[in-house]
PDB file of C-alpha atoms in Angstrom:
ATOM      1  CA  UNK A 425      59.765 -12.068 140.300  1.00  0.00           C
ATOM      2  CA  UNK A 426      59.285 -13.601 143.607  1.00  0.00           C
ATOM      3  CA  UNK A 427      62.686 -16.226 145.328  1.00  0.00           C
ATOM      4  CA  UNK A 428      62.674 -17.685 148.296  1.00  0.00           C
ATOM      5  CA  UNK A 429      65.956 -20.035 148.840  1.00  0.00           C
ATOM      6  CA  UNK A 430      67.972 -22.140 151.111  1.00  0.00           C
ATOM      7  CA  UNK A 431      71.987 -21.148 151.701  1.00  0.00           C
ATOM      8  CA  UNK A 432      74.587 -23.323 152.816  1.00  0.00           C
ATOM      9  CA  UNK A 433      78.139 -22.525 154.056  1.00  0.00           C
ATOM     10  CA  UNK A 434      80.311 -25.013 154.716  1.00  0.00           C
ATOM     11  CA  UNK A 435      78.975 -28.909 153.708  1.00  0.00           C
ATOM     12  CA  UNK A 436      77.074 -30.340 156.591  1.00  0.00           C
ATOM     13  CA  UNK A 437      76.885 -27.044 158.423  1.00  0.00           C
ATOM     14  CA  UNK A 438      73.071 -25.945 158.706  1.00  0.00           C
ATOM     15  CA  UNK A 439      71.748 -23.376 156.297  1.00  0.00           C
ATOM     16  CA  UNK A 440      69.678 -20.533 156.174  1.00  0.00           C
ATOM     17  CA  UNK A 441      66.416 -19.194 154.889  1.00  0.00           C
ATOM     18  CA  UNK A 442      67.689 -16.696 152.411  1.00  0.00           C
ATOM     19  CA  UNK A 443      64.418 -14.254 151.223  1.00  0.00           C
ATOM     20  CA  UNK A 444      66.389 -11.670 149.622  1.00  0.00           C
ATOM     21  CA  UNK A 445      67.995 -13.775 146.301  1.00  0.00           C
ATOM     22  CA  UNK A 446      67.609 -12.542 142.526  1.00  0.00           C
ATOM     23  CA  UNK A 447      67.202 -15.167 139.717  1.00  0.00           C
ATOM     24  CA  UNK A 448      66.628 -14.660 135.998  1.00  0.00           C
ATOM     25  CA  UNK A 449      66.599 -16.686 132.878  1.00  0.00           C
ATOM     26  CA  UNK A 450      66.958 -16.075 129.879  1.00  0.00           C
ATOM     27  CA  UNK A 451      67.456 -18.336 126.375  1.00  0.00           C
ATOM     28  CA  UNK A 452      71.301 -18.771 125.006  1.00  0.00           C
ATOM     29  CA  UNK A 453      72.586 -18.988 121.732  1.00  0.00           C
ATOM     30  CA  UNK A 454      73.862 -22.482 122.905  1.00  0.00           C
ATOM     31  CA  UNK A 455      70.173 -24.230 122.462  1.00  0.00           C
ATOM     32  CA  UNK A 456      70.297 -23.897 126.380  1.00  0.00           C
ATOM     33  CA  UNK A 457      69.764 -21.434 129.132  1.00  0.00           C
ATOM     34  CA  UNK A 458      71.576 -18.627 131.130  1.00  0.00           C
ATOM     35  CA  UNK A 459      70.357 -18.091 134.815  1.00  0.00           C
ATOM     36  CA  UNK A 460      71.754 -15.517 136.881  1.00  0.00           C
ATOM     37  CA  UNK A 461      71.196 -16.076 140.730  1.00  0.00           C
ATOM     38  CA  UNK A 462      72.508 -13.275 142.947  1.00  0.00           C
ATOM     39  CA  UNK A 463      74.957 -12.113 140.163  1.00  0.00           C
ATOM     40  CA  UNK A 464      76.356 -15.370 139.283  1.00  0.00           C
ATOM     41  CA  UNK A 465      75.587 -16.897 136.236  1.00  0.00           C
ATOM     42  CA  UNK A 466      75.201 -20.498 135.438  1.00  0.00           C
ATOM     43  CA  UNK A 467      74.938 -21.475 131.766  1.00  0.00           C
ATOM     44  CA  UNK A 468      73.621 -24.585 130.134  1.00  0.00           C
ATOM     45  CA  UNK A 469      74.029 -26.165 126.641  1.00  0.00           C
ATOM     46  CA  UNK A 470      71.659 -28.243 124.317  1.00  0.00           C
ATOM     47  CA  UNK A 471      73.402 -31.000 125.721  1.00  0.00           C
ATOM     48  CA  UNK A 472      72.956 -30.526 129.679  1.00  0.00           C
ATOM     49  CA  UNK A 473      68.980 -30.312 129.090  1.00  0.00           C
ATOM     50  CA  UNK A 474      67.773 -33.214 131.310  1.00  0.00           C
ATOM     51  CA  UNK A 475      63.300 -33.642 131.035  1.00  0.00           C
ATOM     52  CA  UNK A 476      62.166 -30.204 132.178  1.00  0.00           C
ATOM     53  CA  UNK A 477      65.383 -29.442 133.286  1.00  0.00           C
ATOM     54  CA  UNK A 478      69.085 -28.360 132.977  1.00  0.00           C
ATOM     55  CA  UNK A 479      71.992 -30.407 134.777  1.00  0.00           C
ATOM     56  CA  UNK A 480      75.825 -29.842 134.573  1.00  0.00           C
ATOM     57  CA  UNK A 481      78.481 -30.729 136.907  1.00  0.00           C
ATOM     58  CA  UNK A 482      82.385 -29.011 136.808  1.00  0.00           C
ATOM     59  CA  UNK A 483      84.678 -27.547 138.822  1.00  0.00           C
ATOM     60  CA  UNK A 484      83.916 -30.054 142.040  1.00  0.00           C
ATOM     61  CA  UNK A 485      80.309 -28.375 141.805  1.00  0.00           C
ATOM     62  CA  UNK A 486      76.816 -29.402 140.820  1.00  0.00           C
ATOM     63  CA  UNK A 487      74.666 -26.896 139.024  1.00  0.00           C
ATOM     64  CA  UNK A 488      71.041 -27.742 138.274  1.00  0.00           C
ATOM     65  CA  UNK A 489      67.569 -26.224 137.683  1.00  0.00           C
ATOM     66  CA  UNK A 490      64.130 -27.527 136.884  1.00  0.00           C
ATOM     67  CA  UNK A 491      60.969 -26.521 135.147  1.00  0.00           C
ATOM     68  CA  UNK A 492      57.983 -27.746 136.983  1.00  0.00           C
ATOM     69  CA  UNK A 493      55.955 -26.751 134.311  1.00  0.00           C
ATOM     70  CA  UNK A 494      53.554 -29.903 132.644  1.00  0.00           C
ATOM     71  CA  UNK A 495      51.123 -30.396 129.602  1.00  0.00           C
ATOM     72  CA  UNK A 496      48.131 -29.484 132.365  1.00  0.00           C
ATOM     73  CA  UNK A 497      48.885 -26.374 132.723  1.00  0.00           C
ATOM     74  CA  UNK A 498      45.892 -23.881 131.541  1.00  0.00           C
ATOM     75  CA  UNK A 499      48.162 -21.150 130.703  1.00  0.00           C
ATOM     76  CA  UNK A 500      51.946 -20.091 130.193  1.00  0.00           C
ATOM     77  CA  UNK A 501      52.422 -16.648 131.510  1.00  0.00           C
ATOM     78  CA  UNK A 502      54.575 -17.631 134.429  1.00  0.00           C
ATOM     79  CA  UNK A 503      56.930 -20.597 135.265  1.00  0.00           C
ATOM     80  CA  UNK A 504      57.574 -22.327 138.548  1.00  0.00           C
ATOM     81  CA  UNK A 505      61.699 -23.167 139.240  1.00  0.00           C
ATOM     82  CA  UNK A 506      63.547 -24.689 141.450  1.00  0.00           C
ATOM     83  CA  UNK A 507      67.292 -24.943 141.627  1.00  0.00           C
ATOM     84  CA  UNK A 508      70.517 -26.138 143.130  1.00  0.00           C
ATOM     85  CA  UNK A 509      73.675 -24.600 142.552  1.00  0.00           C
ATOM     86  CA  UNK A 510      76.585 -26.012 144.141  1.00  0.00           C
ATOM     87  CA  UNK A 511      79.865 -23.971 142.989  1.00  0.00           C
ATOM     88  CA  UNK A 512      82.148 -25.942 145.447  1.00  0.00           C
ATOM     89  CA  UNK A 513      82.132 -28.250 149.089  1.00  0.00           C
ATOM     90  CA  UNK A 514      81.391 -25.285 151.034  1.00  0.00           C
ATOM     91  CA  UNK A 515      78.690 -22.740 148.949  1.00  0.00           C
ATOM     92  CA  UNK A 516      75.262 -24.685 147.982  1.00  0.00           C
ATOM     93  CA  UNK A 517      72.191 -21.878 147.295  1.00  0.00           C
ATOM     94  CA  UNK A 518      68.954 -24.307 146.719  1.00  0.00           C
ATOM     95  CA  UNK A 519      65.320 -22.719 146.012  1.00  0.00           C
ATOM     96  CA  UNK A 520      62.354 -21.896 144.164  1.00  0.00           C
ATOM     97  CA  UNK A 521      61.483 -18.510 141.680  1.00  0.00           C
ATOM     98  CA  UNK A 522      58.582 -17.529 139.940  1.00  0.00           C
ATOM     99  CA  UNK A 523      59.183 -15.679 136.475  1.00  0.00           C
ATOM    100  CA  UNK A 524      56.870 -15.108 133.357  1.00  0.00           C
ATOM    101  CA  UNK A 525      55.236 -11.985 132.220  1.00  0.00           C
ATOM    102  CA  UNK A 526      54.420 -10.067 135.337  1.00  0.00           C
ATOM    103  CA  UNK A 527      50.673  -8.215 134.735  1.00  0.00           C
ATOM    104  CA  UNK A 528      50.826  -4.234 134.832  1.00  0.00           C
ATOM    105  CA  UNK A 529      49.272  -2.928 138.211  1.00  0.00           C
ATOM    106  CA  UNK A 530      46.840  -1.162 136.215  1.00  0.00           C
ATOM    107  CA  UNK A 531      44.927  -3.601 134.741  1.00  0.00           C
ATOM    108  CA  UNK A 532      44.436  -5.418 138.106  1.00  0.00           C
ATOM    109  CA  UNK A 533      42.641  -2.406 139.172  1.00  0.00           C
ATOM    110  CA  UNK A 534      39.089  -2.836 137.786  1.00  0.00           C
ATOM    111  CA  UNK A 535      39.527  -6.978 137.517  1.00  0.00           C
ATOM    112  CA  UNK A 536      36.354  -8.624 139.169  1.00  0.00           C
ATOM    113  CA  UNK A 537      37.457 -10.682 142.322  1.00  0.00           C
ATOM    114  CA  UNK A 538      37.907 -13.988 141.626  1.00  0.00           C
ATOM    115  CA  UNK A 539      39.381 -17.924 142.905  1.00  0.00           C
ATOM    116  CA  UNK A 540      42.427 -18.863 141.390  1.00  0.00           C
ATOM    117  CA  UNK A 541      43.076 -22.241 141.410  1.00  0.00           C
ATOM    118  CA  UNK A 542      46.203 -25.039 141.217  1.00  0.00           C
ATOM    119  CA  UNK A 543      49.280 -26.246 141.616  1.00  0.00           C
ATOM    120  CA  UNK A 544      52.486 -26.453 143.741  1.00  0.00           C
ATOM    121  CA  UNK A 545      55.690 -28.326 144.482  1.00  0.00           C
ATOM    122  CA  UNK A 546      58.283 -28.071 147.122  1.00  0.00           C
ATOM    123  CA  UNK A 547      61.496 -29.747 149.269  1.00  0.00           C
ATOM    124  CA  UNK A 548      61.346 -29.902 152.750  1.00  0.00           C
ATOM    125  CA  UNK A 549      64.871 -29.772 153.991  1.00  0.00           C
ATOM    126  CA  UNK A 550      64.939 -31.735 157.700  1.00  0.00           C
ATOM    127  CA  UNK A 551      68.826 -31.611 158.226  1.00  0.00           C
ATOM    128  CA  UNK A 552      72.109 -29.958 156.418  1.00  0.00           C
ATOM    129  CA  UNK A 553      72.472 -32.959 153.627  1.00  0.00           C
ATOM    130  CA  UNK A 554      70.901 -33.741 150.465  1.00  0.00           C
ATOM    131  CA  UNK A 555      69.843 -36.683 151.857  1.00  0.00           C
ATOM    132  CA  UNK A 556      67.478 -35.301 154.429  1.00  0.00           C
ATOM    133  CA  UNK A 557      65.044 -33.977 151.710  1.00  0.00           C
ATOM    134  CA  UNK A 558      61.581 -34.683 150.891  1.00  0.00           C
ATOM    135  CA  UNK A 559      60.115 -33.356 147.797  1.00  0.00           C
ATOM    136  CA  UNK A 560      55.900 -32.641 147.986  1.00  0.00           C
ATOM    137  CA  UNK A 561      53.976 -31.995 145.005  1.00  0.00           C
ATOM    138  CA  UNK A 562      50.205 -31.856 144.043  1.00  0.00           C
ATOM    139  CA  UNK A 563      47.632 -34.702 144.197  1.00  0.00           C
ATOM    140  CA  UNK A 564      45.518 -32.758 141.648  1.00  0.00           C
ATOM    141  CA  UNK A 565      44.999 -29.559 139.515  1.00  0.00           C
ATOM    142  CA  UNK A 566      43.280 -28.036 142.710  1.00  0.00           C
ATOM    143  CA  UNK A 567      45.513 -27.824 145.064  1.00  0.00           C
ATOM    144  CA  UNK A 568      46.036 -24.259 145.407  1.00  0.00           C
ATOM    145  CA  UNK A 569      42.757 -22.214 146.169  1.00  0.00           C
ATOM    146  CA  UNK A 570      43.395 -18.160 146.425  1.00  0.00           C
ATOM    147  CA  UNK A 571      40.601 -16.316 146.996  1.00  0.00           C
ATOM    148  CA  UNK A 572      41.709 -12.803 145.412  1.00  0.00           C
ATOM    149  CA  UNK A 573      39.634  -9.455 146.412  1.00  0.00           C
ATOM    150  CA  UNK A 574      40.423  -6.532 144.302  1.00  0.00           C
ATOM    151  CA  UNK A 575      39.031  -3.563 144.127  1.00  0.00           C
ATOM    152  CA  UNK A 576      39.335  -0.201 146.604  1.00  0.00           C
ATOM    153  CA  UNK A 577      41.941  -2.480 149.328  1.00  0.00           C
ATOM    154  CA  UNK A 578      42.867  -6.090 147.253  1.00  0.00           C
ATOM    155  CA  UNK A 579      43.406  -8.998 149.436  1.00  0.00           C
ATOM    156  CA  UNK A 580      44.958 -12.212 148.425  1.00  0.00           C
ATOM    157  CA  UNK A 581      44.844 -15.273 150.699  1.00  0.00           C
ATOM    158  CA  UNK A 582      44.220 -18.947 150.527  1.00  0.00           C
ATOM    159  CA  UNK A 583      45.254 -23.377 151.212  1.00  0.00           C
ATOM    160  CA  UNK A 584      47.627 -25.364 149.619  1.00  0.00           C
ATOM    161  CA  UNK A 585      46.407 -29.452 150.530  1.00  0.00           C
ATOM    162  CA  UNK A 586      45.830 -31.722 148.398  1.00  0.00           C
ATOM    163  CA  UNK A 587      49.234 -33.245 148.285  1.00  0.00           C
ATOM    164  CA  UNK A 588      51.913 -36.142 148.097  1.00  0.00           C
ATOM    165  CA  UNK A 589      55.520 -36.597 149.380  1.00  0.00           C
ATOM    166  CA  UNK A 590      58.462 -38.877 148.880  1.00  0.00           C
ATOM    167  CA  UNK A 591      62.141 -39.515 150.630  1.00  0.00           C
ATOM    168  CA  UNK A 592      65.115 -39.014 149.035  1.00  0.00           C
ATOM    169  CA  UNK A 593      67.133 -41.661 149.514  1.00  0.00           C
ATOM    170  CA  UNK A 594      70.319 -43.515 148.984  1.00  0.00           C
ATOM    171  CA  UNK A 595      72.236 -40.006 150.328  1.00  0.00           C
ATOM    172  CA  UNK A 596      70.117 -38.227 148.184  1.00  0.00           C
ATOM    173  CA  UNK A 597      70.643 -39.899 145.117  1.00  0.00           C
ATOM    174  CA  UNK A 598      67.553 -40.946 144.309  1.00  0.00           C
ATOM    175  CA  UNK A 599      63.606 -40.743 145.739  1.00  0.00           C
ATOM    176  CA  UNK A 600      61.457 -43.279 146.744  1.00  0.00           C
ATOM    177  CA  UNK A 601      57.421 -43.408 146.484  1.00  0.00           C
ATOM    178  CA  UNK A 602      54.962 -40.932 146.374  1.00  0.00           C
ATOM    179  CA  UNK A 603      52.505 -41.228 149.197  1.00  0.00           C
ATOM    180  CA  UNK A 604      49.454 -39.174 150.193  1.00  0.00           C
ATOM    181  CA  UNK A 605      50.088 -37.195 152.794  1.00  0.00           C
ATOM    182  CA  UNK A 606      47.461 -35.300 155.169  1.00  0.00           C
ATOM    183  CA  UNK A 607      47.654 -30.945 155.842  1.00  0.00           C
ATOM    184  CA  UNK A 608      46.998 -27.845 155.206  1.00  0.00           C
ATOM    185  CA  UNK A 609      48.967 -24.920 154.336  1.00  0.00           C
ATOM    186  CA  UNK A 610      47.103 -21.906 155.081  1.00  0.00           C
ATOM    187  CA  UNK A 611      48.072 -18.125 153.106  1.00  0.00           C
ATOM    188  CA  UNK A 612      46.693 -15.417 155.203  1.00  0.00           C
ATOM    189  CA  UNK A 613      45.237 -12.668 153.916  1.00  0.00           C
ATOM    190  CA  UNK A 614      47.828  -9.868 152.782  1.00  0.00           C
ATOM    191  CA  UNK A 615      47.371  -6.767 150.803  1.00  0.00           C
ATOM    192  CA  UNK A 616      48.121  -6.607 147.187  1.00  0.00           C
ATOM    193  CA  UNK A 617      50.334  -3.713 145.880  1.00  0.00           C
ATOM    194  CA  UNK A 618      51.052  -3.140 142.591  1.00  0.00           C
ATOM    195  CA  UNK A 619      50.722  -6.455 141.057  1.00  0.00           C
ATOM    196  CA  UNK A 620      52.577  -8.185 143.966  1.00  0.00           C
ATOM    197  CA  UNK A 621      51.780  -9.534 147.554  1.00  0.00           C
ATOM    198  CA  UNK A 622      53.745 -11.059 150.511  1.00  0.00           C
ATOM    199  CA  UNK A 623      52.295 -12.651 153.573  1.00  0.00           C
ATOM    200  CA  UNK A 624      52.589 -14.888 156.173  1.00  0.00           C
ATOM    201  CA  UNK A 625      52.058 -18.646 155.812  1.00  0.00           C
ATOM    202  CA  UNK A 626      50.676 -21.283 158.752  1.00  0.00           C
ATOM    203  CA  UNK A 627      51.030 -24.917 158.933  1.00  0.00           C
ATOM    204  CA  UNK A 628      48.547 -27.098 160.547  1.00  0.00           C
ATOM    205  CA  UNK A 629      49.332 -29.960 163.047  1.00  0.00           C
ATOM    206  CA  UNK A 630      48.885 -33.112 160.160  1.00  0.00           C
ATOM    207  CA  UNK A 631      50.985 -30.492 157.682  1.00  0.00           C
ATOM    208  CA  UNK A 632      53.903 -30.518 160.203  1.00  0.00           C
ATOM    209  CA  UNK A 633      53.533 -34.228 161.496  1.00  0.00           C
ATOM    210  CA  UNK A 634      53.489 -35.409 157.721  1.00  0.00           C
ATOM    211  CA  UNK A 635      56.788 -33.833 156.645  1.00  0.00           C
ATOM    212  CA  UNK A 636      58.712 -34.836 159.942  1.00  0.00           C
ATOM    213  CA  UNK A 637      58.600 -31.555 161.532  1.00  0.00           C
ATOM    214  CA  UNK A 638      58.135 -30.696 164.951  1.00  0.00           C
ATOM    215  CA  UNK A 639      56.870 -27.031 164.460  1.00  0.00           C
ATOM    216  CA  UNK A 640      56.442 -24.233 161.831  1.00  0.00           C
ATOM    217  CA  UNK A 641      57.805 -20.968 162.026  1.00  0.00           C
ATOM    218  CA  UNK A 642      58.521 -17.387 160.166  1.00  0.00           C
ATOM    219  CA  UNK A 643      56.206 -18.925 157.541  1.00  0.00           C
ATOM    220  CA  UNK A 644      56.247 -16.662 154.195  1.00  0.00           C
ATOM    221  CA  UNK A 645      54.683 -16.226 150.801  1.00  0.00           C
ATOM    222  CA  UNK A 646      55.475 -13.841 148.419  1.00  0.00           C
ATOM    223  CA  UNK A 647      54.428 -13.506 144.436  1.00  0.00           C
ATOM    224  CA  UNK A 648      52.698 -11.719 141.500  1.00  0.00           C
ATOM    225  CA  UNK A 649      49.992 -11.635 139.066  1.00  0.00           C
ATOM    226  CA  UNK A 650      50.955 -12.905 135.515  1.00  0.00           C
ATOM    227  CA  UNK A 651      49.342 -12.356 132.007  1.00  0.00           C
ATOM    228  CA  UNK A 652      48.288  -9.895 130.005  1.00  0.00           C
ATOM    229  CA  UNK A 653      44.603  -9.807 132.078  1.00  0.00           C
ATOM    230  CA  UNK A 654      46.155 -11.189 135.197  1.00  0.00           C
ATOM    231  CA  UNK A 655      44.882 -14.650 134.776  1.00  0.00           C
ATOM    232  CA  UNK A 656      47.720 -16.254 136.962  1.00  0.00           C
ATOM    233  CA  UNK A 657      48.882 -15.750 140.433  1.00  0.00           C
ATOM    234  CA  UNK A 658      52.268 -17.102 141.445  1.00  0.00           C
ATOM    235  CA  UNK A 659      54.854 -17.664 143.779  1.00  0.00           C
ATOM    236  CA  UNK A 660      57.020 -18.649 146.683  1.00  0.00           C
ATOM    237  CA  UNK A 661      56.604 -20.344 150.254  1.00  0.00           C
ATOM    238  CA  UNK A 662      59.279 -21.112 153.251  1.00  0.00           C
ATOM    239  CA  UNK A 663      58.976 -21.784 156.717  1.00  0.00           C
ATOM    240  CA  UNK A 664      60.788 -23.081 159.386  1.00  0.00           C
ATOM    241  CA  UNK A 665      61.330 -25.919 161.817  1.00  0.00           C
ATOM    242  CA  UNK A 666      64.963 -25.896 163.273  1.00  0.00           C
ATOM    243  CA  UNK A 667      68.249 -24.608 162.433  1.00  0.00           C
ATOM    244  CA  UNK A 668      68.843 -26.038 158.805  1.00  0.00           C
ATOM    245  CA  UNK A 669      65.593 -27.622 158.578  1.00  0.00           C
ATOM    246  CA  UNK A 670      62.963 -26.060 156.733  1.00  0.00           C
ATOM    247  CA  UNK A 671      60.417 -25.820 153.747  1.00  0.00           C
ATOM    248  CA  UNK A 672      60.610 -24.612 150.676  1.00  0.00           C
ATOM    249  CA  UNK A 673      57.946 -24.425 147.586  1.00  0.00           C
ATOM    250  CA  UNK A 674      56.305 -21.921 145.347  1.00  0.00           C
ATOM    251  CA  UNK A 675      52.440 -22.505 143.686  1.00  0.00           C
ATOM    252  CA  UNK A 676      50.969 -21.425 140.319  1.00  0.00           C
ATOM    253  CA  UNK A 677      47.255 -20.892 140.121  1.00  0.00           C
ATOM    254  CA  UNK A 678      44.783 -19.827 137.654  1.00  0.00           C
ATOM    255  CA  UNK A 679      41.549 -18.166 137.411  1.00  0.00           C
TER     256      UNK A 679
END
């Protein structure tokens, strides 16, 4: 399980990078799901399913989560989220998780080192309102590139490039165009323990320049290995620019 979200107070009052949230989901007897993010849970019907995701809106609130799962995936041991729940005017919690079927440490202890490679989507959030988001997702299949050591001391590291963007727009409403856009995230090498990992992520000058930034700070990762043999690595990425602007993603790669 890996989260990495964005928290909002009061509306229009700049947020917060908020590393520490839990999310699960699990299927309902309503032909829907139940996710459960930091003890609250959120249920969906049949009827709220919307493409690869689930929308409903009550109580003054809008609560909504998507799969960014798609028929080119190579594999199905994890799944890539992102959500938005919005109880009320003044408590939004907005982010990306990782879950699937987590690989047991053991296995990953004789695996041959390997490059995973694929995908990943995220929001860049460059003020306190929905409709200062940009949403980035791949150009291809390719790219996310871990290189993965294991053995005696495992290493994970790797780039995420490779990628297009688009505005919201009309307050957030909607999105405009995808566009190529130039950068390089960069995942520095971090230790793998168990059959998880966490390190620190760096943006290059196009990277920031291309999503409106003006600089890139307490840049994370965190995520696991997935499938029986540990064919998948997955997880989450945020990073800073100012207070209440920031990114937010996660990545899904295969070997």
């Amino acid at each position: 399980m890996a989260v990495g979200g964005y928290a909002r107070g009061v509306y229009g009052v700049p947020g917060r990078v908020d590393r520490g949230s839990s999310f699960a989901i699990v299927k309902n007897n309503k032909g829907g799901v139940d996710i459960t993010m930091d003890g609250t849970n959120f249920s969906y019907a049949a009827a709220d399913k919307q493409g690869n995701g689930y929308y409903r809106s009550d109580g003054g609130g809008a609560h909504q989560a998507h799969s960014w799962e798609s028929a080119a995936d190579k594999h199905s041991f994890s799944q890539l989220w992102s959500y938005s729940f919005e109880e009320n005017v003044n408590s939004t919690h907005s982010g990306f998780a990782v879950v699937g079927a987590e690989t047991k440490p053991e296995v990953l202890v004789n695996k041959a080192s390997a490059t995973y490679r694929g995908s990943m989507g995220g929001h860049t959030i460059a003020g306190p309102m929905q409709g200062d988001w940009r949403q980035l997702v791949s150009k291809g299949m390719d790219s996310t590139v871990l290189d993965v050591q294991f053995g005696a001391n495992p290493t994970i590291s790797g780039t995420i490039s490779n990628m297009q963007i688009r505005d919201s727009v009309n307050d957030g409403k909607g999105w405009g165009p995808f566009r190529d856009m130039a950068g390089t995230l960069t995942l520095e090498s971090a230790p793998i323990s168990g059959n998880g990992y966490e390190g620190k992520v760096t943006a290059d000058a196009a990277f920031i320049n291309s999503v409106g930034f003006t600089k890139f700070e307490n840049g994370k990762y965190a995520g696991r290995f997935y499938g029986p043999n540990g064919e998948e690595a997955a997880g989450v990425i945020s990073g800073d620019n100012n207070v209440g602007s920031m990114f937010l993603g996660g990545f899904r790669a295969w070997e």
